[in-house]
């Protein structure tokens, strides 16, 4: 039982490059989330998925797209990376009303 | 949309008590509390649902006043292991879940 896994753990991009952050959970949770964490800013919700096949915008969705590929997987795509997207990205999953389980995070630097 | 936490930072000596507050401008369905150690992911502590209940977990407890849209986390007889950043999280309709601004807690010997 791995919980929530994220790949990659670290990534450096140049401005304008694209990439996809992968997230998978093996707890059969319906809800999945993507957050970004900047120093002193706490965790901000980018996108969430209440169930397979649905996705919704959070507080800071601009510059990102998501795909809920199946119940297990929820990916986050940066189409054209910008320095402002330098951050630590966390994926989380939960039941409808329940504790959120987090992945280890992806540390992304955009130069 | 983020709930606001206070204080922003607190330093305690081992054995002292602390209270962290979380306040939202929007109606809440539930309140969660998480602790994050430096360089790690947040870890769930407890959840409080509507009804003004108070929950406890070892020497850490919390209350939820849904009318005031506020929650408080109580840490008693603090230990070195309590150090970290504490976040409240609030659940609203539509499965939206937002974290608070965070409170940095440092416990010193």
PDB file of N, CA and C in Angstrom, chain B residues 2-107:
ATOM      1  N   UNK B   2      -8.848  31.785   1.304  1.00  0.00           N
ATOM      2  CA  UNK B   2      -8.138  31.046   2.345  1.00  0.00           C
ATOM      3  C   UNK B   2      -8.615  31.456   3.722  1.00  0.00           C
ATOM      4  N   UNK B   3      -8.818  30.491   4.616  1.00  0.00           N
ATOM      5  CA  UNK B   3      -9.069  30.846   6.017  1.00  0.00           C
ATOM      6  C   UNK B   3      -7.829  31.551   6.577  1.00  0.00           C
ATOM      7  N   UNK B   4      -8.059  32.384   7.573  1.00  0.00           N
ATOM      8  CA  UNK B   4      -6.970  33.130   8.190  1.00  0.00           C
ATOM      9  C   UNK B   4      -6.626  32.518   9.531  1.00  0.00           C
ATOM     10  N   UNK B   5      -5.336  32.284   9.757  1.00  0.00           N
ATOM     11  CA  UNK B   5      -4.890  31.714  11.022  1.00  0.00           C
ATOM     12  C   UNK B   5      -4.142  32.756  11.842  1.00  0.00           C
ATOM     13  N   UNK B   6      -4.232  32.595  13.157  1.00  0.00           N
ATOM     14  CA  UNK B   6      -3.457  33.435  14.071  1.00  0.00           C
ATOM     15  C   UNK B   6      -3.050  32.610  15.280  1.00  0.00           C
ATOM     16  N   UNK B   7      -1.861  32.847  15.841  1.00  0.00           N
ATOM     17  CA  UNK B   7      -0.870  33.784  15.321  1.00  0.00           C
ATOM     18  C   UNK B   7      -0.159  33.214  14.099  1.00  0.00           C
ATOM     19  N   UNK B   8       0.680  34.026  13.468  1.00  0.00           N
ATOM     20  CA  UNK B   8       1.459  33.544  12.316  1.00  0.00           C
ATOM     21  C   UNK B   8       2.600  32.655  12.784  1.00  0.00           C
ATOM     22  N   UNK B   9       3.149  32.980  13.950  1.00  0.00           N
ATOM     23  CA  UNK B   9       4.269  32.203  14.475  1.00  0.00           C
ATOM     24  C   UNK B   9       4.246  32.256  15.993  1.00  0.00           C
ATOM     25  N   UNK B  10       4.712  31.185  16.610  1.00  0.00           N
ATOM     26  CA  UNK B  10       4.787  31.136  18.073  1.00  0.00           C
ATOM     27  C   UNK B  10       5.982  30.273  18.472  1.00  0.00           C
ATOM     28  N   UNK B  11       6.661  30.709  19.524  1.00  0.00           N
ATOM     29  CA  UNK B  11       7.789  29.949  20.093  1.00  0.00           C
ATOM     30  C   UNK B  11       7.424  29.568  21.516  1.00  0.00           C
ATOM     31  N   UNK B  12       7.563  28.301  21.830  1.00  0.00           N
ATOM     32  CA  UNK B  12       7.221  27.787  23.164  1.00  0.00           C
ATOM     33  C   UNK B  12       8.414  27.078  23.769  1.00  0.00           C
ATOM     34  N   UNK B  13       8.429  27.023  25.080  1.00  0.00           N
ATOM     35  CA  UNK B  13       9.353  26.123  25.772  1.00  0.00           C
ATOM     36  C   UNK B  13       8.615  24.823  26.003  1.00  0.00           C
ATOM     37  N   UNK B  14       9.374  23.735  26.050  1.00  0.00           N
ATOM     38  CA  UNK B  14       8.772  22.423  26.341  1.00  0.00           C
ATOM     39  C   UNK B  14       7.871  22.522  27.554  1.00  0.00           C
ATOM     40  N   UNK B  15       6.686  21.938  27.460  1.00  0.00           N
ATOM     41  CA  UNK B  15       5.757  21.909  28.582  1.00  0.00           C
ATOM     42  C   UNK B  15       4.738  23.032  28.573  1.00  0.00           C
ATOM     43  N   UNK B  16       4.989  24.056  27.739  1.00  0.00           N
ATOM     44  CA  UNK B  16       4.028  25.166  27.681  1.00  0.00           C
ATOM     45  C   UNK B  16       2.849  24.822  26.759  1.00  0.00           C
ATOM     46  N   UNK B  17       1.794  25.618  26.873  1.00  0.00           N
ATOM     47  CA  UNK B  17       0.588  25.407  26.070  1.00  0.00           C
ATOM     48  C   UNK B  17       0.491  26.453  24.969  1.00  0.00           C
ATOM     49  N   UNK B  18      -0.266  26.133  23.920  1.00  0.00           N
ATOM     50  CA  UNK B  18      -0.485  27.087  22.837  1.00  0.00           C
ATOM     51  C   UNK B  18      -1.877  26.901  22.255  1.00  0.00           C
ATOM     52  N   UNK B  19      -2.406  27.981  21.687  1.00  0.00           N
ATOM     53  CA  UNK B  19      -3.684  27.938  20.979  1.00  0.00           C
ATOM     54  C   UNK B  19      -3.489  28.560  19.605  1.00  0.00           C
ATOM     55  N   UNK B  20      -3.964  27.860  18.584  1.00  0.00           N
ATOM     56  CA  UNK B  20      -3.905  28.367  17.215  1.00  0.00           C
ATOM     57  C   UNK B  20      -5.340  28.523  16.726  1.00  0.00           C
ATOM     58  N   UNK B  21      -5.638  29.681  16.158  1.00  0.00           N
ATOM     59  CA  UNK B  21      -6.993  29.974  15.716  1.00  0.00           C
ATOM     60  C   UNK B  21      -7.111  29.983  14.196  1.00  0.00           C
ATOM     61  N   UNK B  22      -8.290  29.619  13.718  1.00  0.00           N
ATOM     62  CA  UNK B  22      -8.577  29.548  12.286  1.00  0.00           C
ATOM     63  C   UNK B  22      -9.938  30.174  12.057  1.00  0.00           C
ATOM     64  N   UNK B  23     -10.016  31.127  11.158  1.00  0.00           N
ATOM     65  CA  UNK B  23     -11.264  31.855  10.952  1.00  0.00           C
ATOM     66  C   UNK B  23     -11.574  31.946   9.458  1.00  0.00           C
ATOM     67  N   UNK B  24     -12.843  31.713   9.106  1.00  0.00           N
ATOM     68  CA  UNK B  24     -13.252  31.757   7.705  1.00  0.00           C
ATOM     69  C   UNK B  24     -14.370  32.768   7.519  1.00  0.00           C
ATOM     70  N   UNK B  25     -14.400  33.406   6.343  1.00  0.00           N
ATOM     71  CA  UNK B  25     -15.468  34.360   6.038  1.00  0.00           C
ATOM     72  C   UNK B  25     -16.668  33.646   5.404  1.00  0.00           C
ATOM     73  N   UNK B  26     -16.489  32.358   5.078  1.00  0.00           N
ATOM     74  CA  UNK B  26     -17.565  31.610   4.431  1.00  0.00           C
ATOM     75  C   UNK B  26     -18.043  30.474   5.327  1.00  0.00           C
ATOM     76  N   UNK B  27     -19.273  30.056   5.113  1.00  0.00           N
ATOM     77  CA  UNK B  27     -19.839  28.963   5.905  1.00  0.00           C
ATOM     78  C   UNK B  27     -19.035  27.684   5.688  1.00  0.00           C
ATOM     79  N   UNK B  28     -18.856  26.952   6.765  1.00  0.00           N
ATOM     80  CA  UNK B  28     -18.011  25.761   6.723  1.00  0.00           C
ATOM     81  C   UNK B  28     -18.807  24.486   6.927  1.00  0.00           C
ATOM     82  N   UNK B  29     -18.389  23.453   6.226  1.00  0.00           N
ATOM     83  CA  UNK B  29     -18.970  22.135   6.425  1.00  0.00           C
ATOM     84  C   UNK B  29     -18.158  21.355   7.449  1.00  0.00           C
ATOM     85  N   UNK B  30     -16.862  21.505   7.389  1.00  0.00           N
ATOM     86  CA  UNK B  30     -15.991  20.828   8.343  1.00  0.00           C
ATOM     87  C   UNK B  30     -14.673  21.580   8.431  1.00  0.00           C
ATOM     88  N   UNK B  31     -13.910  21.276   9.470  1.00  0.00           N
ATOM     89  CA  UNK B  31     -12.582  21.852   9.641  1.00  0.00           C
ATOM     90  C   UNK B  31     -11.590  20.717   9.896  1.00  0.00           C
ATOM     91  N   UNK B  32     -10.477  20.767   9.207  1.00  0.00           N
ATOM     92  CA  UNK B  32      -9.394  19.802   9.420  1.00  0.00           C
ATOM     93  C   UNK B  32      -8.198  20.542  10.013  1.00  0.00           C
ATOM     94  N   UNK B  33      -7.333  19.791  10.682  1.00  0.00           N
ATOM     95  CA  UNK B  33      -6.045  20.322  11.129  1.00  0.00           C
ATOM     96  C   UNK B  33      -4.925  19.393  10.668  1.00  0.00           C
ATOM     97  N   UNK B  34      -3.843  20.015  10.170  1.00  0.00           N
ATOM     98  CA  UNK B  34      -2.686  19.288   9.648  1.00  0.00           C
ATOM     99  C   UNK B  34      -1.417  19.892  10.229  1.00  0.00           C
ATOM    100  N   UNK B  35      -0.383  19.075  10.309  1.00  0.00           N
ATOM    101  CA  UNK B  35       0.941  19.552  10.720  1.00  0.00           C
ATOM    102  C   UNK B  35       1.930  19.201   9.616  1.00  0.00           C
ATOM    103  N   UNK B  36       2.804  20.150   9.305  1.00  0.00           N
ATOM    104  CA  UNK B  36       3.815  19.927   8.272  1.00  0.00           C
ATOM    105  C   UNK B  36       5.197  20.200   8.847  1.00  0.00           C
ATOM    106  N   UNK B  37       6.060  19.209   8.771  1.00  0.00           N
ATOM    107  CA  UNK B  37       7.458  19.383   9.153  1.00  0.00           C
ATOM    108  C   UNK B  37       8.205  19.912   7.936  1.00  0.00           C
ATOM    109  N   UNK B  38       9.326  20.581   8.203  1.00  0.00           N
ATOM    110  CA  UNK B  38      10.084  21.207   7.129  1.00  0.00           C
ATOM    111  C   UNK B  38      10.513  20.182   6.076  1.00  0.00           C
ATOM    112  N   UNK B  39      10.189  20.467   4.811  1.00  0.00           N
ATOM    113  CA  UNK B  39      10.597  19.595   3.719  1.00  0.00           C
ATOM    114  C   UNK B  39       9.729  18.359   3.535  1.00  0.00           C
ATOM    115  N   UNK B  40       8.650  18.265   4.303  1.00  0.00           N
ATOM    116  CA  UNK B  40       7.774  17.100   4.203  1.00  0.00           C
ATOM    117  C   UNK B  40       6.370  17.513   3.797  1.00  0.00           C
ATOM    118  N   UNK B  41       5.536  16.517   3.521  1.00  0.00           N
ATOM    119  CA  UNK B  41       4.140  16.774   3.186  1.00  0.00           C
ATOM    120  C   UNK B  41       3.325  16.989   4.459  1.00  0.00           C
ATOM    121  N   UNK B  42       2.212  17.687   4.376  1.00  0.00           N
ATOM    122  CA  UNK B  42       1.333  17.841   5.537  1.00  0.00           C
ATOM    123  C   UNK B  42       0.788  16.481   5.989  1.00  0.00           C
ATOM    124  N   UNK B  43       0.595  16.364   7.294  1.00  0.00           N
ATOM    125  CA  UNK B  43       0.057  15.127   7.871  1.00  0.00           C
ATOM    126  C   UNK B  43      -1.214  15.457   8.636  1.00  0.00           C
ATOM    127  N   UNK B  44      -2.243  14.661   8.416  1.00  0.00           N
ATOM    128  CA  UNK B  44      -3.548  14.879   9.041  1.00  0.00           C
ATOM    129  C   UNK B  44      -3.483  14.690  10.555  1.00  0.00           C
ATOM    130  N   UNK B  45      -4.112  15.612  11.308  1.00  0.00           N
ATOM    131  CA  UNK B  45      -4.221  15.481  12.761  1.00  0.00           C
ATOM    132  C   UNK B  45      -5.636  15.103  13.171  1.00  0.00           C
ATOM    133  N   UNK B  46      -6.618  15.895  12.753  1.00  0.00           N
ATOM    134  CA  UNK B  46      -8.007  15.613  13.120  1.00  0.00           C
ATOM    135  C   UNK B  46      -8.974  16.391  12.249  1.00  0.00           C
ATOM    136  N   UNK B  47     -10.222  15.915  12.264  1.00  0.00           N
ATOM    137  CA  UNK B  47     -11.292  16.566  11.525  1.00  0.00           C
ATOM    138  C   UNK B  47     -12.440  16.850  12.474  1.00  0.00           C
ATOM    139  N   UNK B  48     -13.087  18.001  12.315  1.00  0.00           N
ATOM    140  CA  UNK B  48     -14.253  18.359  13.121  1.00  0.00           C
ATOM    141  C   UNK B  48     -15.397  18.679  12.175  1.00  0.00           C
ATOM    142  N   UNK B  49     -16.529  18.054  12.431  1.00  0.00           N
ATOM    143  CA  UNK B  49     -17.696  18.288  11.594  1.00  0.00           C
ATOM    144  C   UNK B  49     -18.634  19.278  12.274  1.00  0.00           C
ATOM    145  N   UNK B  50     -19.637  19.727  11.572  1.00  0.00           N
ATOM    146  CA  UNK B  50     -20.627  20.645  12.135  1.00  0.00           C
ATOM    147  C   UNK B  50     -21.224  20.052  13.407  1.00  0.00           C
ATOM    148  N   UNK B  51     -21.492  20.929  14.382  1.00  0.00           N
ATOM    149  CA  UNK B  51     -22.085  20.457  15.629  1.00  0.00           C
ATOM    150  C   UNK B  51     -21.337  20.964  16.833  1.00  0.00           C
ATOM    151  N   UNK B  52     -20.261  21.759  16.610  1.00  0.00           N
ATOM    152  CA  UNK B  52     -19.540  22.365  17.716  1.00  0.00           C
ATOM    153  C   UNK B  52     -18.763  21.370  18.545  1.00  0.00           C
ATOM    154  N   UNK B  53     -18.413  20.250  17.942  1.00  0.00           N
ATOM    155  CA  UNK B  53     -17.747  19.224  18.724  1.00  0.00           C
ATOM    156  C   UNK B  53     -16.305  19.593  19.013  1.00  0.00           C
ATOM    157  N   UNK B  54     -15.777  18.945  19.997  1.00  0.00           N
ATOM    158  CA  UNK B  54     -14.365  19.092  20.334  1.00  0.00           C
ATOM    159  C   UNK B  54     -13.738  17.715  20.261  1.00  0.00           C
ATOM    160  N   UNK B  55     -12.579  17.657  19.620  1.00  0.00           N
ATOM    161  CA  UNK B  55     -11.916  16.368  19.477  1.00  0.00           C
ATOM    162  C   UNK B  55     -10.551  16.429  20.113  1.00  0.00           C
ATOM    163  N   UNK B  56     -10.031  15.281  20.445  1.00  0.00           N
ATOM    164  CA  UNK B  56      -8.708  15.237  21.063  1.00  0.00           C
ATOM    165  C   UNK B  56      -7.859  14.152  20.451  1.00  0.00           C
ATOM    166  N   UNK B  57      -6.554  14.416  20.497  1.00  0.00           N
ATOM    167  CA  UNK B  57      -5.597  13.455  19.955  1.00  0.00           C
ATOM    168  C   UNK B  57      -4.349  13.583  20.803  1.00  0.00           C
ATOM    169  N   UNK B  58      -4.194  12.688  21.785  1.00  0.00           N
ATOM    170  CA  UNK B  58      -3.094  12.784  22.736  1.00  0.00           C
ATOM    171  C   UNK B  58      -3.245  14.107  23.481  1.00  0.00           C
ATOM    172  N   UNK B  59      -2.262  14.991  23.450  1.00  0.00           N
ATOM    173  CA  UNK B  59      -2.375  16.275  24.155  1.00  0.00           C
ATOM    174  C   UNK B  59      -2.748  17.402  23.187  1.00  0.00           C
ATOM    175  N   UNK B  60      -3.259  17.063  22.024  1.00  0.00           N
ATOM    176  CA  UNK B  60      -3.689  18.045  21.056  1.00  0.00           C
ATOM    177  C   UNK B  60      -5.181  17.889  20.855  1.00  0.00           C
ATOM    178  N   UNK B  61      -5.922  18.977  20.999  1.00  0.00           N
ATOM    179  CA  UNK B  61      -7.368  18.933  20.827  1.00  0.00           C
ATOM    180  C   UNK B  61      -7.801  20.136  20.020  1.00  0.00           C
ATOM    181  N   UNK B  62      -9.055  20.127  19.564  1.00  0.00           N
ATOM    182  CA  UNK B  62      -9.552  21.225  18.750  1.00  0.00           C
ATOM    183  C   UNK B  62     -11.039  21.403  18.973  1.00  0.00           C
ATOM    184  N   UNK B  63     -11.518  22.607  18.678  1.00  0.00           N
ATOM    185  CA  UNK B  63     -12.943  22.908  18.770  1.00  0.00           C
ATOM    186  C   UNK B  63     -13.378  23.573  17.477  1.00  0.00           C
ATOM    187  N   UNK B  64     -14.682  23.530  17.208  1.00  0.00           N
ATOM    188  CA  UNK B  64     -15.238  24.093  15.979  1.00  0.00           C
ATOM    189  C   UNK B  64     -16.532  24.806  16.326  1.00  0.00           C
ATOM    190  N   UNK B  65     -16.569  26.110  16.132  1.00  0.00           N
ATOM    191  CA  UNK B  65     -17.777  26.899  16.347  1.00  0.00           C
ATOM    192  C   UNK B  65     -18.320  27.283  14.975  1.00  0.00           C
ATOM    193  N   UNK B  66     -19.326  26.527  14.531  1.00  0.00           N
ATOM    194  CA  UNK B  66     -19.808  26.744  13.159  1.00  0.00           C
ATOM    195  C   UNK B  66     -20.536  28.075  13.005  1.00  0.00           C
ATOM    196  N   UNK B  67     -21.124  28.577  14.071  1.00  0.00           N
ATOM    197  CA  UNK B  67     -21.840  29.867  13.968  1.00  0.00           C
ATOM    198  C   UNK B  67     -20.858  31.004  13.729  1.00  0.00           C
ATOM    199  N   UNK B  68     -19.721  30.926  14.392  1.00  0.00           N
ATOM    200  CA  UNK B  68     -18.700  31.956  14.212  1.00  0.00           C
ATOM    201  C   UNK B  68     -17.750  31.617  13.071  1.00  0.00           C
ATOM    202  N   UNK B  69     -17.898  30.422  12.500  1.00  0.00           N
ATOM    203  CA  UNK B  69     -17.010  29.956  11.426  1.00  0.00           C
ATOM    204  C   UNK B  69     -15.551  30.003  11.871  1.00  0.00           C
ATOM    205  N   UNK B  70     -15.330  29.507  13.081  1.00  0.00           N
ATOM    206  CA  UNK B  70     -13.993  29.510  13.662  1.00  0.00           C
ATOM    207  C   UNK B  70     -13.664  28.157  14.260  1.00  0.00           C
ATOM    208  N   UNK B  71     -12.355  27.864  14.246  1.00  0.00           N
ATOM    209  CA  UNK B  71     -11.879  26.668  14.916  1.00  0.00           C
ATOM    210  C   UNK B  71     -10.603  27.018  15.665  1.00  0.00           C
ATOM    211  N   UNK B  72     -10.346  26.322  16.757  1.00  0.00           N
ATOM    212  CA  UNK B  72      -9.120  26.535  17.511  1.00  0.00           C
ATOM    213  C   UNK B  72      -8.455  25.195  17.779  1.00  0.00           C
ATOM    214  N   UNK B  73      -7.129  25.184  17.693  1.00  0.00           N
ATOM    215  CA  UNK B  73      -6.326  23.999  17.993  1.00  0.00           C
ATOM    216  C   UNK B  73      -5.589  24.254  19.301  1.00  0.00           C
ATOM    217  N   UNK B  74      -5.692  23.331  20.250  1.00  0.00           N
ATOM    218  CA  UNK B  74      -5.083  23.477  21.563  1.00  0.00           C
ATOM    219  C   UNK B  74      -3.961  22.459  21.716  1.00  0.00           C
ATOM    220  N   UNK B  75      -2.764  22.944  21.995  1.00  0.00           N
ATOM    221  CA  UNK B  75      -1.631  22.065  22.243  1.00  0.00           C
ATOM    222  C   UNK B  75      -1.221  22.247  23.693  1.00  0.00           C
ATOM    223  N   UNK B  76      -1.296  21.182  24.482  1.00  0.00           N
ATOM    224  CA  UNK B  76      -0.961  21.275  25.897  1.00  0.00           C
ATOM    225  C   UNK B  76       0.319  20.508  26.192  1.00  0.00           C
ATOM    226  N   UNK B  77       1.049  21.016  27.166  1.00  0.00           N
ATOM    227  CA  UNK B  77       2.315  20.394  27.583  1.00  0.00           C
ATOM    228  C   UNK B  77       3.169  20.058  26.362  1.00  0.00           C
ATOM    229  N   UNK B  78       3.498  21.087  25.583  1.00  0.00           N
ATOM    230  CA  UNK B  78       4.145  20.877  24.290  1.00  0.00           C
ATOM    231  C   UNK B  78       5.451  20.083  24.385  1.00  0.00           C
ATOM    232  N   UNK B  79       5.700  19.313  23.343  1.00  0.00           N
ATOM    233  CA  UNK B  79       6.921  18.512  23.232  1.00  0.00           C
ATOM    234  C   UNK B  79       7.717  19.003  22.031  1.00  0.00           C
ATOM    235  N   UNK B  80       9.013  18.674  22.005  1.00  0.00           N
ATOM    236  CA  UNK B  80       9.857  19.089  20.882  1.00  0.00           C
ATOM    237  C   UNK B  80       9.276  18.618  19.552  1.00  0.00           C
ATOM    238  N   UNK B  81       8.643  17.442  19.565  1.00  0.00           N
ATOM    239  CA  UNK B  81       8.100  16.866  18.329  1.00  0.00           C
ATOM    240  C   UNK B  81       6.902  17.646  17.786  1.00  0.00           C
ATOM    241  N   UNK B  82       6.362  18.572  18.574  1.00  0.00           N
ATOM    242  CA  UNK B  82       5.223  19.373  18.098  1.00  0.00           C
ATOM    243  C   UNK B  82       5.655  20.472  17.133  1.00  0.00           C
ATOM    244  N   UNK B  83       6.946  20.732  17.033  1.00  0.00           N
ATOM    245  CA  UNK B  83       7.424  21.787  16.140  1.00  0.00           C
ATOM    246  C   UNK B  83       7.027  21.509  14.701  1.00  0.00           C
ATOM    247  N   UNK B  84       6.666  22.563  13.991  1.00  0.00           N
ATOM    248  CA  UNK B  84       6.262  22.440  12.596  1.00  0.00           C
ATOM    249  C   UNK B  84       5.305  23.566  12.253  1.00  0.00           C
ATOM    250  N   UNK B  85       4.741  23.498  11.072  1.00  0.00           N
ATOM    251  CA  UNK B  85       3.738  24.481  10.668  1.00  0.00           C
ATOM    252  C   UNK B  85       2.370  23.810  10.689  1.00  0.00           C
ATOM    253  N   UNK B  86       1.430  24.450  11.350  1.00  0.00           N
ATOM    254  CA  UNK B  86       0.079  23.922  11.490  1.00  0.00           C
ATOM    255  C   UNK B  86      -0.857  24.643  10.526  1.00  0.00           C
ATOM    256  N   UNK B  87      -1.635  23.846   9.831  1.00  0.00           N
ATOM    257  CA  UNK B  87      -2.603  24.401   8.891  1.00  0.00           C
ATOM    258  C   UNK B  87      -4.008  23.919   9.260  1.00  0.00           C
ATOM    259  N   UNK B  88      -4.949  24.837   9.251  1.00  0.00           N
ATOM    260  CA  UNK B  88      -6.331  24.385   9.259  1.00  0.00           C
ATOM    261  C   UNK B  88      -6.748  24.226   7.801  1.00  0.00           C
ATOM    262  N   UNK B  89      -7.774  23.422   7.582  1.00  0.00           N
ATOM    263  CA  UNK B  89      -8.314  23.235   6.246  1.00  0.00           C
ATOM    264  C   UNK B  89      -9.819  23.249   6.351  1.00  0.00           C
ATOM    265  N   UNK B  90     -10.469  23.911   5.419  1.00  0.00           N
ATOM    266  CA  UNK B  90     -11.924  24.047   5.520  1.00  0.00           C
ATOM    267  C   UNK B  90     -12.610  23.492   4.281  1.00  0.00           C
ATOM    268  N   UNK B  91     -13.669  22.770   4.560  1.00  0.00           N
ATOM    269  CA  UNK B  91     -14.413  22.115   3.489  1.00  0.00           C
ATOM    270  C   UNK B  91     -15.686  22.899   3.243  1.00  0.00           C
ATOM    271  N   UNK B  92     -15.929  23.228   1.971  1.00  0.00           N
ATOM    272  CA  UNK B  92     -17.180  23.907   1.638  1.00  0.00           C
ATOM    273  C   UNK B  92     -17.916  23.068   0.604  1.00  0.00           C
ATOM    274  N   UNK B  93     -19.045  23.536   0.185  1.00  0.00           N
ATOM    275  CA  UNK B  93     -19.849  22.758  -0.761  1.00  0.00           C
ATOM    276  C   UNK B  93     -19.086  22.568  -2.072  1.00  0.00           C
ATOM    277  N   UNK B  94     -19.450  21.514  -2.758  1.00  0.00           N
ATOM    278  CA  UNK B  94     -18.811  21.253  -4.039  1.00  0.00           C
ATOM    279  C   UNK B  94     -17.464  20.606  -3.924  1.00  0.00           C
ATOM    280  N   UNK B  95     -17.168  20.056  -2.745  1.00  0.00           N
ATOM    281  CA  UNK B  95     -15.923  19.328  -2.541  1.00  0.00           C
ATOM    282  C   UNK B  95     -14.701  20.225  -2.577  1.00  0.00           C
ATOM    283  N   UNK B  96     -14.891  21.547  -2.426  1.00  0.00           N
ATOM    284  CA  UNK B  96     -13.739  22.433  -2.390  1.00  0.00           C
ATOM    285  C   UNK B  96     -13.083  22.373  -1.017  1.00  0.00           C
ATOM    286  N   UNK B  97     -11.778  22.316  -0.998  1.00  0.00           N
ATOM    287  CA  UNK B  97     -11.046  22.229   0.263  1.00  0.00           C
ATOM    288  C   UNK B  97      -9.893  23.211   0.221  1.00  0.00           C
ATOM    289  N   UNK B  98      -9.888  24.161   1.176  1.00  0.00           N
ATOM    290  CA  UNK B  98      -8.871  25.207   1.203  1.00  0.00           C
ATOM    291  C   UNK B  98      -8.118  25.179   2.520  1.00  0.00           C
ATOM    292  N   UNK B  99      -6.808  25.419   2.424  1.00  0.00           N
ATOM    293  CA  UNK B  99      -5.983  25.475   3.623  1.00  0.00           C
ATOM    294  C   UNK B  99      -5.850  26.909   4.123  1.00  0.00           C
ATOM    295  N   UNK B 100      -5.636  27.020   5.427  1.00  0.00           N
ATOM    296  CA  UNK B 100      -5.406  28.319   6.034  1.00  0.00           C
ATOM    297  C   UNK B 100      -4.002  28.816   5.755  1.00  0.00           C
ATOM    298  N   UNK B 101      -3.710  29.992   6.284  1.00  0.00           N
ATOM    299  CA  UNK B 101      -2.447  30.680   6.000  1.00  0.00           C
ATOM    300  C   UNK B 101      -1.258  30.071   6.743  1.00  0.00           C
ATOM    301  N   UNK B 102      -1.517  29.233   7.744  1.00  0.00           N
ATOM    302  CA  UNK B 102      -0.438  28.534   8.429  1.00  0.00           C
ATOM    303  C   UNK B 102       0.056  29.242   9.672  1.00  0.00           C
ATOM    304  N   UNK B 103       0.475  28.448  10.669  1.00  0.00           N
ATOM    305  CA  UNK B 103       1.077  28.950  11.904  1.00  0.00           C
ATOM    306  C   UNK B 103       2.340  28.149  12.169  1.00  0.00           C
ATOM    307  N   UNK B 104       3.463  28.850  12.239  1.00  0.00           N
ATOM    308  CA  UNK B 104       4.734  28.192  12.526  1.00  0.00           C
ATOM    309  C   UNK B 104       4.901  28.054  14.033  1.00  0.00           C
ATOM    310  N   UNK B 105       5.083  26.826  14.489  1.00  0.00           N
ATOM    311  CA  UNK B 105       5.246  26.555  15.929  1.00  0.00           C
ATOM    312  C   UNK B 105       6.640  25.986  16.165  1.00  0.00           C
ATOM    313  N   UNK B 106       7.383  26.610  17.063  1.00  0.00           N
ATOM    314  CA  UNK B 106       8.714  26.122  17.423  1.00  0.00           C
ATOM    315  C   UNK B 106       8.739  25.845  18.915  1.00  0.00           C
ATOM    316  N   UNK B 107       9.089  24.640  19.279  1.00  0.00           N
ATOM    317  CA  UNK B 107       9.227  24.268  20.686  1.00  0.00           C
ATOM    318  C   UNK B 107      10.711  24.125  20.992  1.00  0.00           C
TER     319      UNK B 107
END
